[in-house]
XYZ file of C-alpha atoms in Angstrom:
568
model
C -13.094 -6.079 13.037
C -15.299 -3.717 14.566
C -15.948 -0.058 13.623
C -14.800 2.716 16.235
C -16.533 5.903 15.715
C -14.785 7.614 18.454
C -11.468 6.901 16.153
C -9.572 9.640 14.633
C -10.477 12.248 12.411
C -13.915 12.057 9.819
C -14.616 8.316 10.885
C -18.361 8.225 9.852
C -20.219 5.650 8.085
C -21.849 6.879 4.568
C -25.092 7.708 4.756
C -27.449 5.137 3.501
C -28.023 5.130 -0.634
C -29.308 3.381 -3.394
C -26.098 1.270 -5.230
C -26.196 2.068 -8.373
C -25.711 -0.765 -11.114
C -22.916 0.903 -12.744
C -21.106 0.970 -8.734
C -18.183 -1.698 -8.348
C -19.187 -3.989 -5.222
C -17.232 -6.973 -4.125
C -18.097 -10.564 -3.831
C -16.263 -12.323 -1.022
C -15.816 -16.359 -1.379
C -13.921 -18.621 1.216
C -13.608 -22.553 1.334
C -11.257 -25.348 3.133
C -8.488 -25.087 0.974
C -7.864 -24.182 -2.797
C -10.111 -27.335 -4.099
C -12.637 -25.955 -1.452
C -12.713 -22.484 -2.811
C -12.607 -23.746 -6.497
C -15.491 -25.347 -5.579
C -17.303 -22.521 -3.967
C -16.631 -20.539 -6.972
C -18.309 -23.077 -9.298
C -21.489 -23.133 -6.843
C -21.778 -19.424 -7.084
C -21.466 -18.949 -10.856
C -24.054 -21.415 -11.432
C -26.335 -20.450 -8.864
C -25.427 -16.572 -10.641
C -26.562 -18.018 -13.815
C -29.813 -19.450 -13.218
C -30.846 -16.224 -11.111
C -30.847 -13.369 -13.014
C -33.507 -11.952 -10.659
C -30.969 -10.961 -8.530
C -29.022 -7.758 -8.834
C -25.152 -7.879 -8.131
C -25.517 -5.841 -4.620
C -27.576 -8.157 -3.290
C -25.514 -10.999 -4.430
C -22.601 -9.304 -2.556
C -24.315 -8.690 0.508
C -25.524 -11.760 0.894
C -22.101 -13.041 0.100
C -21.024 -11.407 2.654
C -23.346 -11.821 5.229
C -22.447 -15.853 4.395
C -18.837 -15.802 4.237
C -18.498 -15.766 8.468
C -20.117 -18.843 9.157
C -18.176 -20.660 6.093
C -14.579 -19.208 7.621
C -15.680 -20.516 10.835
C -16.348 -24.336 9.457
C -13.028 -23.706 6.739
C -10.974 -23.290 10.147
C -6.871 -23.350 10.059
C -7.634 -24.661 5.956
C -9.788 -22.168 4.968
C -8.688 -20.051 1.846
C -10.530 -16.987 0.983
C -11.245 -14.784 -2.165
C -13.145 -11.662 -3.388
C -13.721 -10.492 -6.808
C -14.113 -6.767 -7.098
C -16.234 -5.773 -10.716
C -19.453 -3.568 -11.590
C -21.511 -5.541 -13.318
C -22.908 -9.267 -13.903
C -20.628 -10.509 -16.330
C -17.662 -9.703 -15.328
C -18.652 -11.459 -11.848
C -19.690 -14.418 -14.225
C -16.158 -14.010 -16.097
C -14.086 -14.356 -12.786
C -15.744 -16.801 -11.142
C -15.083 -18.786 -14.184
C -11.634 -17.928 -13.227
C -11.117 -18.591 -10.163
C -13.520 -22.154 -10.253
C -10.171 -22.876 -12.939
C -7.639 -22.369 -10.157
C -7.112 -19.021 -11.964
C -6.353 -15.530 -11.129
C -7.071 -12.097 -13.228
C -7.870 -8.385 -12.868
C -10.052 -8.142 -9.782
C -9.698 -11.382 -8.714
C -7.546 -11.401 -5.328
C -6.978 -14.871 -3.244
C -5.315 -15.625 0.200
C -5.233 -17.630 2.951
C -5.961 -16.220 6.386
C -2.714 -15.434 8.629
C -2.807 -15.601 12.487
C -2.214 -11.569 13.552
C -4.989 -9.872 12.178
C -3.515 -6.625 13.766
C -2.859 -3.872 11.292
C -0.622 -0.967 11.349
C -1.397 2.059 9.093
C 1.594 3.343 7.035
C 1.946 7.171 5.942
C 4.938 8.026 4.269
C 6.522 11.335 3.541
C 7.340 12.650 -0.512
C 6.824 11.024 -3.357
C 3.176 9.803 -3.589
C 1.540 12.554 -4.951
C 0.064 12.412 -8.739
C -2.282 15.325 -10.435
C -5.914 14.446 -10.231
C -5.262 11.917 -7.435
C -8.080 12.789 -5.133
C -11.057 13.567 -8.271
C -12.796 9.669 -8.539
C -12.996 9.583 -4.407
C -14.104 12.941 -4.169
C -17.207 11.539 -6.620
C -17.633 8.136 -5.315
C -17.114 7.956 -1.335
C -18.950 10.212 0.601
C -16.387 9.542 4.036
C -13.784 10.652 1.469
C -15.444 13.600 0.148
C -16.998 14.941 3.723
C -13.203 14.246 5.060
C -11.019 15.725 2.155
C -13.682 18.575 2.190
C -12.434 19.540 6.146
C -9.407 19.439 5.502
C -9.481 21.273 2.966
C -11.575 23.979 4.974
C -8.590 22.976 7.955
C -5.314 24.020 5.600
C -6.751 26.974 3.616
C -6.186 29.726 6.639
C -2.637 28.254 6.043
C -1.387 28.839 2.513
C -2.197 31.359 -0.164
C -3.027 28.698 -3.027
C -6.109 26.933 -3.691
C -5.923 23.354 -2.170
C -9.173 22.198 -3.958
C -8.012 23.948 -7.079
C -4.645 21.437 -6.867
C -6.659 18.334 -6.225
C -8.959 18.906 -9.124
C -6.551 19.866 -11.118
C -7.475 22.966 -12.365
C -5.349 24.572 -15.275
C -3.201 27.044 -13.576
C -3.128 25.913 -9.997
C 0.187 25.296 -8.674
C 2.038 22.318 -9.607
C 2.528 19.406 -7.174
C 6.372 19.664 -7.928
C 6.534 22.767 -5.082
C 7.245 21.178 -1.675
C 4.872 23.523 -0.489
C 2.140 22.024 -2.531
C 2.842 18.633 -2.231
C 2.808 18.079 1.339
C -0.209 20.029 2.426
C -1.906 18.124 -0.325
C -0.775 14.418 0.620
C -1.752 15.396 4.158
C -5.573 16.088 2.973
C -5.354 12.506 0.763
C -3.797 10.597 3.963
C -6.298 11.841 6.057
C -8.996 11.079 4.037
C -8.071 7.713 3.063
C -7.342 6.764 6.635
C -11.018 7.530 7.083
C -12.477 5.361 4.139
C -10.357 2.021 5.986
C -11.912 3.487 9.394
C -15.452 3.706 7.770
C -15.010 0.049 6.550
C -14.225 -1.025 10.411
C -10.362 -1.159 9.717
C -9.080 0.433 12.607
C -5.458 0.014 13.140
C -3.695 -1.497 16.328
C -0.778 0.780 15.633
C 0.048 3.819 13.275
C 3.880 4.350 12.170
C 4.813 7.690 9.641
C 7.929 8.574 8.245
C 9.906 12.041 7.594
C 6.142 15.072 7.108
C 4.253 11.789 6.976
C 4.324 11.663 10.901
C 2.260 14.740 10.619
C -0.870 12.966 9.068
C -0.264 9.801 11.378
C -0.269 11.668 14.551
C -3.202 13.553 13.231
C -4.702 10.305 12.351
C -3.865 8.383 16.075
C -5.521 11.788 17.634
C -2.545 13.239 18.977
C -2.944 16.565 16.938
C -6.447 18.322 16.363
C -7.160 18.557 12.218
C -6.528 21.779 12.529
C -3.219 21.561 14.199
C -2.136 19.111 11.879
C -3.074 21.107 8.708
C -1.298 23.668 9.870
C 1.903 22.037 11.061
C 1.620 20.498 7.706
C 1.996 23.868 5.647
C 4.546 25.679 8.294
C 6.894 22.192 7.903
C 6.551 22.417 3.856
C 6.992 26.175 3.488
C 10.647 25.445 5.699
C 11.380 22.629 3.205
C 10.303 25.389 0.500
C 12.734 27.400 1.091
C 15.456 25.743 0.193
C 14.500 24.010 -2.756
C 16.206 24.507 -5.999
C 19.332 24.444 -3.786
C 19.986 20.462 -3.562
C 18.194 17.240 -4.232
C 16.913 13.453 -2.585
C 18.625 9.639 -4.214
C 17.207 6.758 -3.110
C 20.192 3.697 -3.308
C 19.729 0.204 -3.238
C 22.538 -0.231 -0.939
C 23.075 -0.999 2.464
C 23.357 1.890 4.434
C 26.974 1.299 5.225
C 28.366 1.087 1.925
C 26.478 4.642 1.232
C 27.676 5.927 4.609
C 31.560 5.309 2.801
C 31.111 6.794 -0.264
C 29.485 9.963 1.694
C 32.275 10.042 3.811
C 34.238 10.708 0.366
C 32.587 14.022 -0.841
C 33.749 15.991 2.142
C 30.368 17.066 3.692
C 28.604 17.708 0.600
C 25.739 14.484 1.198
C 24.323 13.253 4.225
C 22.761 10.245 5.136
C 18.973 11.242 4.794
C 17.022 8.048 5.843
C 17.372 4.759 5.634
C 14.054 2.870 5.072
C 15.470 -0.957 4.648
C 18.565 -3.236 4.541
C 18.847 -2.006 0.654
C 16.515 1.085 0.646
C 18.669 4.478 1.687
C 18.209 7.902 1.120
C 20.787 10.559 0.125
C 21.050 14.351 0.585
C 22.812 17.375 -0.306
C 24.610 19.770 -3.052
C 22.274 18.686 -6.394
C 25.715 18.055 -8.719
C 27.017 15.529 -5.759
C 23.978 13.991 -5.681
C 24.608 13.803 -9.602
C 27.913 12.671 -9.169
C 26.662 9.772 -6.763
C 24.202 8.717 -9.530
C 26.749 8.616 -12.350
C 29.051 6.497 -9.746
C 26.082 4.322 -8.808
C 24.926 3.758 -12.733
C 28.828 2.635 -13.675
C 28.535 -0.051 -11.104
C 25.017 -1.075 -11.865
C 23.387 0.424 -9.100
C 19.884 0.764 -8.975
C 19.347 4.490 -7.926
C 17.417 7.381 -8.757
C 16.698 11.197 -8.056
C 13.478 11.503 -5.933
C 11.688 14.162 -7.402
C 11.068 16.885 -4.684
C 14.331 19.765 -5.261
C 14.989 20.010 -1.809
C 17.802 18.810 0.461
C 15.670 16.887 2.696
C 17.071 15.490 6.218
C 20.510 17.476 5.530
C 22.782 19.812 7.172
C 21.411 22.309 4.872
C 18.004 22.176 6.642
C 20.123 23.986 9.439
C 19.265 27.449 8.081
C 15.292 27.075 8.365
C 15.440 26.212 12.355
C 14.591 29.627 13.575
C 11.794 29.411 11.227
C 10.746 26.879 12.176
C 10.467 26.703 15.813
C 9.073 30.492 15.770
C 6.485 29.381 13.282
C 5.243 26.372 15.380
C 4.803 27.687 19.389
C 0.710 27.125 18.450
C 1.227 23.564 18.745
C -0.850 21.318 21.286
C 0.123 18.081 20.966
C -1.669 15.858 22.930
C -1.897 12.051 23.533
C -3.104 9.922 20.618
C -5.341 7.129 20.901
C -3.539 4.533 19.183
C 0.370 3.652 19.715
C 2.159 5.800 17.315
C 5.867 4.610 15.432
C 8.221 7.365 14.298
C 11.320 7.122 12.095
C 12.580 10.456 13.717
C 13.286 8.423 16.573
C 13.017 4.837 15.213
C 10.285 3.928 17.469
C 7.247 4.378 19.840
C 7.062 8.006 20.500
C 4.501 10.231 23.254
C 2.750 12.222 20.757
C 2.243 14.590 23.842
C 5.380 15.667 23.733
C 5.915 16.314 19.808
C 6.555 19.589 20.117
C 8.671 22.617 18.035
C 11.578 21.077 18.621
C 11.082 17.609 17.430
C 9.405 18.487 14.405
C 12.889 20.081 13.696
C 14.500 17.310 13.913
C 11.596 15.259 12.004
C 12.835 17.916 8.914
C 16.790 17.745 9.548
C 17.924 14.377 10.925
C 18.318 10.735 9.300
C 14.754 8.585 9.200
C 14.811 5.552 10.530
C 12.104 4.549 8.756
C 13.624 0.731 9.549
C 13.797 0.934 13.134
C 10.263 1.994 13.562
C 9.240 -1.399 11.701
C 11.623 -3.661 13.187
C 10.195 -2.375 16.520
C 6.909 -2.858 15.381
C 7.433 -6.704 13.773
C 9.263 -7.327 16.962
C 6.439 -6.842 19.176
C 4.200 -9.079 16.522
C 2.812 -6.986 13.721
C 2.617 -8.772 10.428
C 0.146 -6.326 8.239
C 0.995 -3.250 6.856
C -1.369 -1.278 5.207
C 0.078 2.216 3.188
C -2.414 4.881 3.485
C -0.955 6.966 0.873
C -2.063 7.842 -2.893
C 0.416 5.909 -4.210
C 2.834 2.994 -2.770
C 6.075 4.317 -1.868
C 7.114 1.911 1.122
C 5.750 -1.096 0.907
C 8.435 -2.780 -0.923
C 11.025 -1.464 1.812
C 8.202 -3.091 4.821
C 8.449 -6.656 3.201
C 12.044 -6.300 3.040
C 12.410 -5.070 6.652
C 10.486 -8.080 7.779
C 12.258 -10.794 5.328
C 15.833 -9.671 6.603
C 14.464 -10.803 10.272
C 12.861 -13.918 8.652
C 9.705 -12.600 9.431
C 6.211 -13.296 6.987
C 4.550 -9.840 6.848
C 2.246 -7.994 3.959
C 2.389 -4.596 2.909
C -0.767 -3.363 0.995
C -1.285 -0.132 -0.825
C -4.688 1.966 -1.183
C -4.511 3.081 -4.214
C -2.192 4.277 -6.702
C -0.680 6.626 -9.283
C -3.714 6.726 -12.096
C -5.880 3.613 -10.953
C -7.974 6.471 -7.974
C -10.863 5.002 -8.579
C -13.394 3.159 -6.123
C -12.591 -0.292 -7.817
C -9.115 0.323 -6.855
C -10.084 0.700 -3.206
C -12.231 -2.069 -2.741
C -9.452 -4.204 -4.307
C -7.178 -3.066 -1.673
C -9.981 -3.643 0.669
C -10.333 -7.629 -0.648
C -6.660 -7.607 -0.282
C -6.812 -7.048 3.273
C -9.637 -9.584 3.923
C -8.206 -12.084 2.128
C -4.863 -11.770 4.633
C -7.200 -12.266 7.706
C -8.958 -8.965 9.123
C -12.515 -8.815 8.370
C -13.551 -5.369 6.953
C -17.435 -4.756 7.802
C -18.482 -5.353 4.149
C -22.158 -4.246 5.009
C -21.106 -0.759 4.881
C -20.310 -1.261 1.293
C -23.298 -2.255 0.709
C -25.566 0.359 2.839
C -29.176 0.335 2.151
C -29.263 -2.837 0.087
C -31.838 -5.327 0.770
C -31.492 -8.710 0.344
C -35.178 -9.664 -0.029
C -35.648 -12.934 0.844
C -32.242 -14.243 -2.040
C -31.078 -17.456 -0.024
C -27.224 -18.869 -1.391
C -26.935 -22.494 -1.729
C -25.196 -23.797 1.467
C -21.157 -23.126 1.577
C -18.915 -25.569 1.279
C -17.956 -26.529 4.573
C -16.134 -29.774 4.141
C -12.932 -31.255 2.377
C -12.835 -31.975 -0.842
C -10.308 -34.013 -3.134
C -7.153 -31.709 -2.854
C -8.147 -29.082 -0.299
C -6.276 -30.904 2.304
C -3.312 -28.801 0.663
C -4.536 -25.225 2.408
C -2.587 -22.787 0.622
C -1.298 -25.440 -2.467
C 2.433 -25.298 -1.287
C 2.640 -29.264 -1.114
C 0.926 -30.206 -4.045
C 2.224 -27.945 -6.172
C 6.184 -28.447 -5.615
C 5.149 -32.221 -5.875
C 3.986 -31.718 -9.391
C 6.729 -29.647 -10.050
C 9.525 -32.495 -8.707
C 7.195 -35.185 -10.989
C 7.691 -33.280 -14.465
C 10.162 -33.947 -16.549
C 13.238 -31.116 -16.810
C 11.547 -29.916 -20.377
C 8.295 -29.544 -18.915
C 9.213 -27.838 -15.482
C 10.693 -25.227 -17.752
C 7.811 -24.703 -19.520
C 5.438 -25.047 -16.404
C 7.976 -22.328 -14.695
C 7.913 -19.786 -17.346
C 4.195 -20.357 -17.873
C 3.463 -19.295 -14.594
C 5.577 -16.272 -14.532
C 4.191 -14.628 -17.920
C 0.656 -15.557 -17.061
C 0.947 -13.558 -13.525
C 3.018 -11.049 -15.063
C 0.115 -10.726 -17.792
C -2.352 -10.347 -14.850
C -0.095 -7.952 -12.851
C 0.577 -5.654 -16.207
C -3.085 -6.512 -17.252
C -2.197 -7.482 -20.983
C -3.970 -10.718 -20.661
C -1.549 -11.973 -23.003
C -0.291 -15.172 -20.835
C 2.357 -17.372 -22.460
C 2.564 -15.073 -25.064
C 4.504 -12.591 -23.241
C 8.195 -12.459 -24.755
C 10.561 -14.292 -22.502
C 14.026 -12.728 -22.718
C 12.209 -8.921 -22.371
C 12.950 -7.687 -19.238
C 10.060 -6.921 -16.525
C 10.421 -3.025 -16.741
C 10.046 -3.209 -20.937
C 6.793 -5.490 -20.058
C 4.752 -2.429 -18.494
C 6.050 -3.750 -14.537
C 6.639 -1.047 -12.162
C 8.534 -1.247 -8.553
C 4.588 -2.209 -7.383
C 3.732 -4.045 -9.707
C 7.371 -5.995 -9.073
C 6.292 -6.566 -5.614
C 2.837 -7.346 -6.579
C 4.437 -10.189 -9.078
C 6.426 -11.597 -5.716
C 3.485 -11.809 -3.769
C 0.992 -13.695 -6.235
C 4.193 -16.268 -7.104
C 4.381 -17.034 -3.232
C 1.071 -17.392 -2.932
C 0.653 -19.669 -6.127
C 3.904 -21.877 -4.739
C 4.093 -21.615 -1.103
C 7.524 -20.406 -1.534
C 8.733 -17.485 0.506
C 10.272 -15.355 -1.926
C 12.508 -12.752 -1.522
C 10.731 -9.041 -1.609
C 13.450 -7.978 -4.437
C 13.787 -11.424 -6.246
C 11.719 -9.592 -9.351
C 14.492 -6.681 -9.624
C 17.245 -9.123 -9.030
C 15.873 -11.778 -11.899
C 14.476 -9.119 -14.239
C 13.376 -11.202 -16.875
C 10.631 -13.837 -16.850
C 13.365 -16.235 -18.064
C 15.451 -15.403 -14.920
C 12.780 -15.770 -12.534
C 12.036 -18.741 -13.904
C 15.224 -20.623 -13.193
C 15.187 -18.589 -9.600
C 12.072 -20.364 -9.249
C 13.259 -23.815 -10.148
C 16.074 -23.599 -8.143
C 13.866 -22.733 -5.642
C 11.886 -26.323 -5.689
C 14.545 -28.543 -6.511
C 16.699 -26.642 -3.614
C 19.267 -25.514 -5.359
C 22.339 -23.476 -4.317
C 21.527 -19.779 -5.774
């Protein structure tokens, strides 16, 4: 992928710098097939051991300065992996790892797909956390020169202290006002968007959903920085207004079904977006909402109050139009550089003509958060990548695209407590193991590799890497065991990725019959599970087959049923 400093808002490369020792870098590995890359891994750790000459940046560049020509030789086979740590041994410890056939805590793996097109996600509520911005701010110097204008870009805007939010700062004003929130996700968006831009991810399309649009079209250059940031604060100070006065559920239920049991409450709810086939949102009056919640819970449910205190994408939004449209006649929106996606209208929109009026309806009308991604698979796009401080759509992505019977990832950035640089460059290995190609070298500006030559990749197939991504072989051994042991292989599998996923380390020894939620899993983490069990089996998984088996038990048997092709 190739860097586009013409791109967007704050898209410059760091300045050059000394990498410190105690600075997590990434290793990048690729071979033909899982044997291959188990075999690569081996080469390195030894070659790692008997060099201890060589510091771990220059390792990494030269890593990945090597790992073109061996993707080029792996070919349709290859299988790639990077290992994300900040000092010698843990590299040591994960290659170990991974030479196993393993997986752990900075260890990512994946094989290559064919559309190596991504499309940046930027969602609306719901992603904020206290302190979210702090590590970046110290560690990335695109993130800090970025967050820093717009910062400068908002503060004609509101009467608070943005930096005094993002730091934290006892007595700034919480992140549970609207009016907060938003102006503040903005400045994180926009400044995360540049640290993938600064890497050379630049996206092929940009989609945002509900005030999320505002950062995306920002983003795609179809509002100036300063145009955004202030669209940003006049849109949250509307949604201000009414808070206190009603509230947000998201359902797990087809939007139909919730459609009929609004219908019921005699104009109290509306539909307020529907993000997948089983991801809606509801709002209105704060006791129906409550009401809806008890009803839900009785039946077994899954729903939940979103925490924002507003009545979001409802009738009630009604009474903040005039303020709206009076407060926004600065706006020059102009044409964006990048194809923009819009669950106002459920699709490709002219960001020249966003004006007033439809960032009215952006505030007051159903998302269709789903529309804009079916449109968007449709037309071919397969990776997803959720600029956002915490995940808050991916899940509902991956379940867009496996209701069409469609493969496509959704990766997060970074998320709720885990804002660290580590963090990042994990999400950046994610991404490189699913195909694109970030421009590692910038990671590793003004390291020299001074003359440190790898020993030659492995290029050519070894015993088992004619099974590329291990789908074959593995159901075979599977189908060979004996019903005892493919319950115990099963299960073993489950609690040693849950382990990794929770980051327990305790394998096997994770209790069975728990459920996932009691085990430390999250809604990420659940999705995280799904995707490191279809990589390990070549299965295609459900997204939600973690929340609807919620014990490792249960996923178990889902996944023997799976092999053997069982009814389920």
């Amino acid at each position: 992928m190739t860097h586009d400093s013409e791109y967007g808002i704050g898209g410059s490369r760091p300045a050059s710098r000394q990498v410190r020792p105690a600075v997590p870098v990434p290793w990048i590995l690729s071979g033909p097939g899982l044997a291959g890359l188990r075999a690569r891994a081996a080469q390195v750790r030894d070659f790692v051991a008997d060099h201890a000459e060589y510091g771990i940046e220059e390792i990494g560049l030269s890593l990945a300065l090597d790992g073109g020509t061996a993707d080029a030789a792996d070919g349709a086979g290859s299988m790639r992996a990077a290992l994300v740590a900040a000092d010698r041994d843990a590299f040591l410890g994960q290659l170990d790892v991974l030479a196993q056939g393993g997986t752990g805590p900075g260890v990512v793996t994946g094989k290559p797909a064919g559309d190596q097109r991504v499309v940046f996600v930027f969602p609306g509520h719901g992603g904020q956390w206290a302190g979210m911005a702090r590590e970046l701010r110290e560690s990335s110097a695109v993130f800090r020169e970025t967050m820093r204008r717009c910062v400068e870009a908002i503060t004609p805007f509101i009467d608070w202290s943005l930096d005094d939010v993002l730091n934290d700062v006892p007595g700034a004003p919480g992140l549970d006002r609207v009016d907060v929130a938003q102006p503040a996700l903005f400045a994180m968006m926009v400044s995360l968007a540049a640290m993938w831009r600064s890497h050379g991810v630049v996206p092929a399309a940009i989609v945002g959903q509900s005030v999320g649009e505002i950062a995306a079209v920002t983003v795609a250059g179809g509002l100036s920085l300063t145009d955004g940031a202030h669209l940003v604060a006049v849109w949250s100070q509307a949604e201000a207004r009414l808070q206190g006065r009603g509230d947000v559920a998201a359902v797990s239920l087809p939007a139909g079904q919730v459609r009929e049991r609004i219908a019921r409450r005699g104009g109290q709810l509306d539909l307020a977006g529907i993000n997948g086939p089983r991801s809606v949102l509801v709002s209105g009056d704060s006791r129906a909402v409550e009401e809806l919640l008890l009803e839900l819970a009785a039946e077994g449910v899954r729903a939940r109050k979103v925490p924002m205190g507003s009545p979001s994408h409802s009738r009630q939004m009604d009474e903040v139009e005039e303020f709206l449209l009076d407060n926004l006649r600065f706006l020059a929106p102009r044409a964006a550089r990048v194809p923009c996606y819009s669950s106002t209208t459920g699709g490709e929109v002219d960001t020249a003509r966003l004006d007033a009026a439809y960032w009215y309806r952006n505030l007051r009308q159903t998302m269709r958060f789903d529309s804009a991604i079916r449109e968007l698979t449709e037309s071919g796009h397969r990776l997803f990548v959720e600029v956002s401080p915490h995940p808050v759509l991916t899940l509902a992505v991956q379940e867009i695209a496996a209701d069409q019977g469609i493969d496509a990832r959704a990766l997060d950035t970074i998320r709720r407590g885990e804002g660290s640089l580590s963090r990042y460059l994990l999400a950046l290995s994610r991404l490189h193991v699913c195909g694109p190609r970030p421009d590692w070298r910038t990671v590793f500006a003004g390291v020299e590799v001074k003359g440190l030559k790898l020993p030659a990749s492995v290029t050519t197939l070894v015993p088992g890497s004619a099974q590329g991504d291990g789908d074959t072989s593995w159901a075979g051994q599977v189908l060979s065991m004996s019903a005892w042991e493919r319950e115990r292989h099963l299960l073993a599998l489950v609690t040693a990725l849950t382990a990794d996923v929770t980051g327990t380390r305790q394998g096997g020894e994770l209790p069975s019959g728990r459920d996932f939620k009691a085990l430390g899993l999250d809604s990420i983490g659940a999705l995280e599970l799904r995707n490191r069990l279809s990589e390990a089996t070549g299965l295609k998984l459900p997204a939600t087959i973690v929340f609807d088996h919620p014990t490792p038990a249960s996923l178990a048997g889902r996944l023997r049923a799976e092999v053997l092709g069982e009814e389920t």
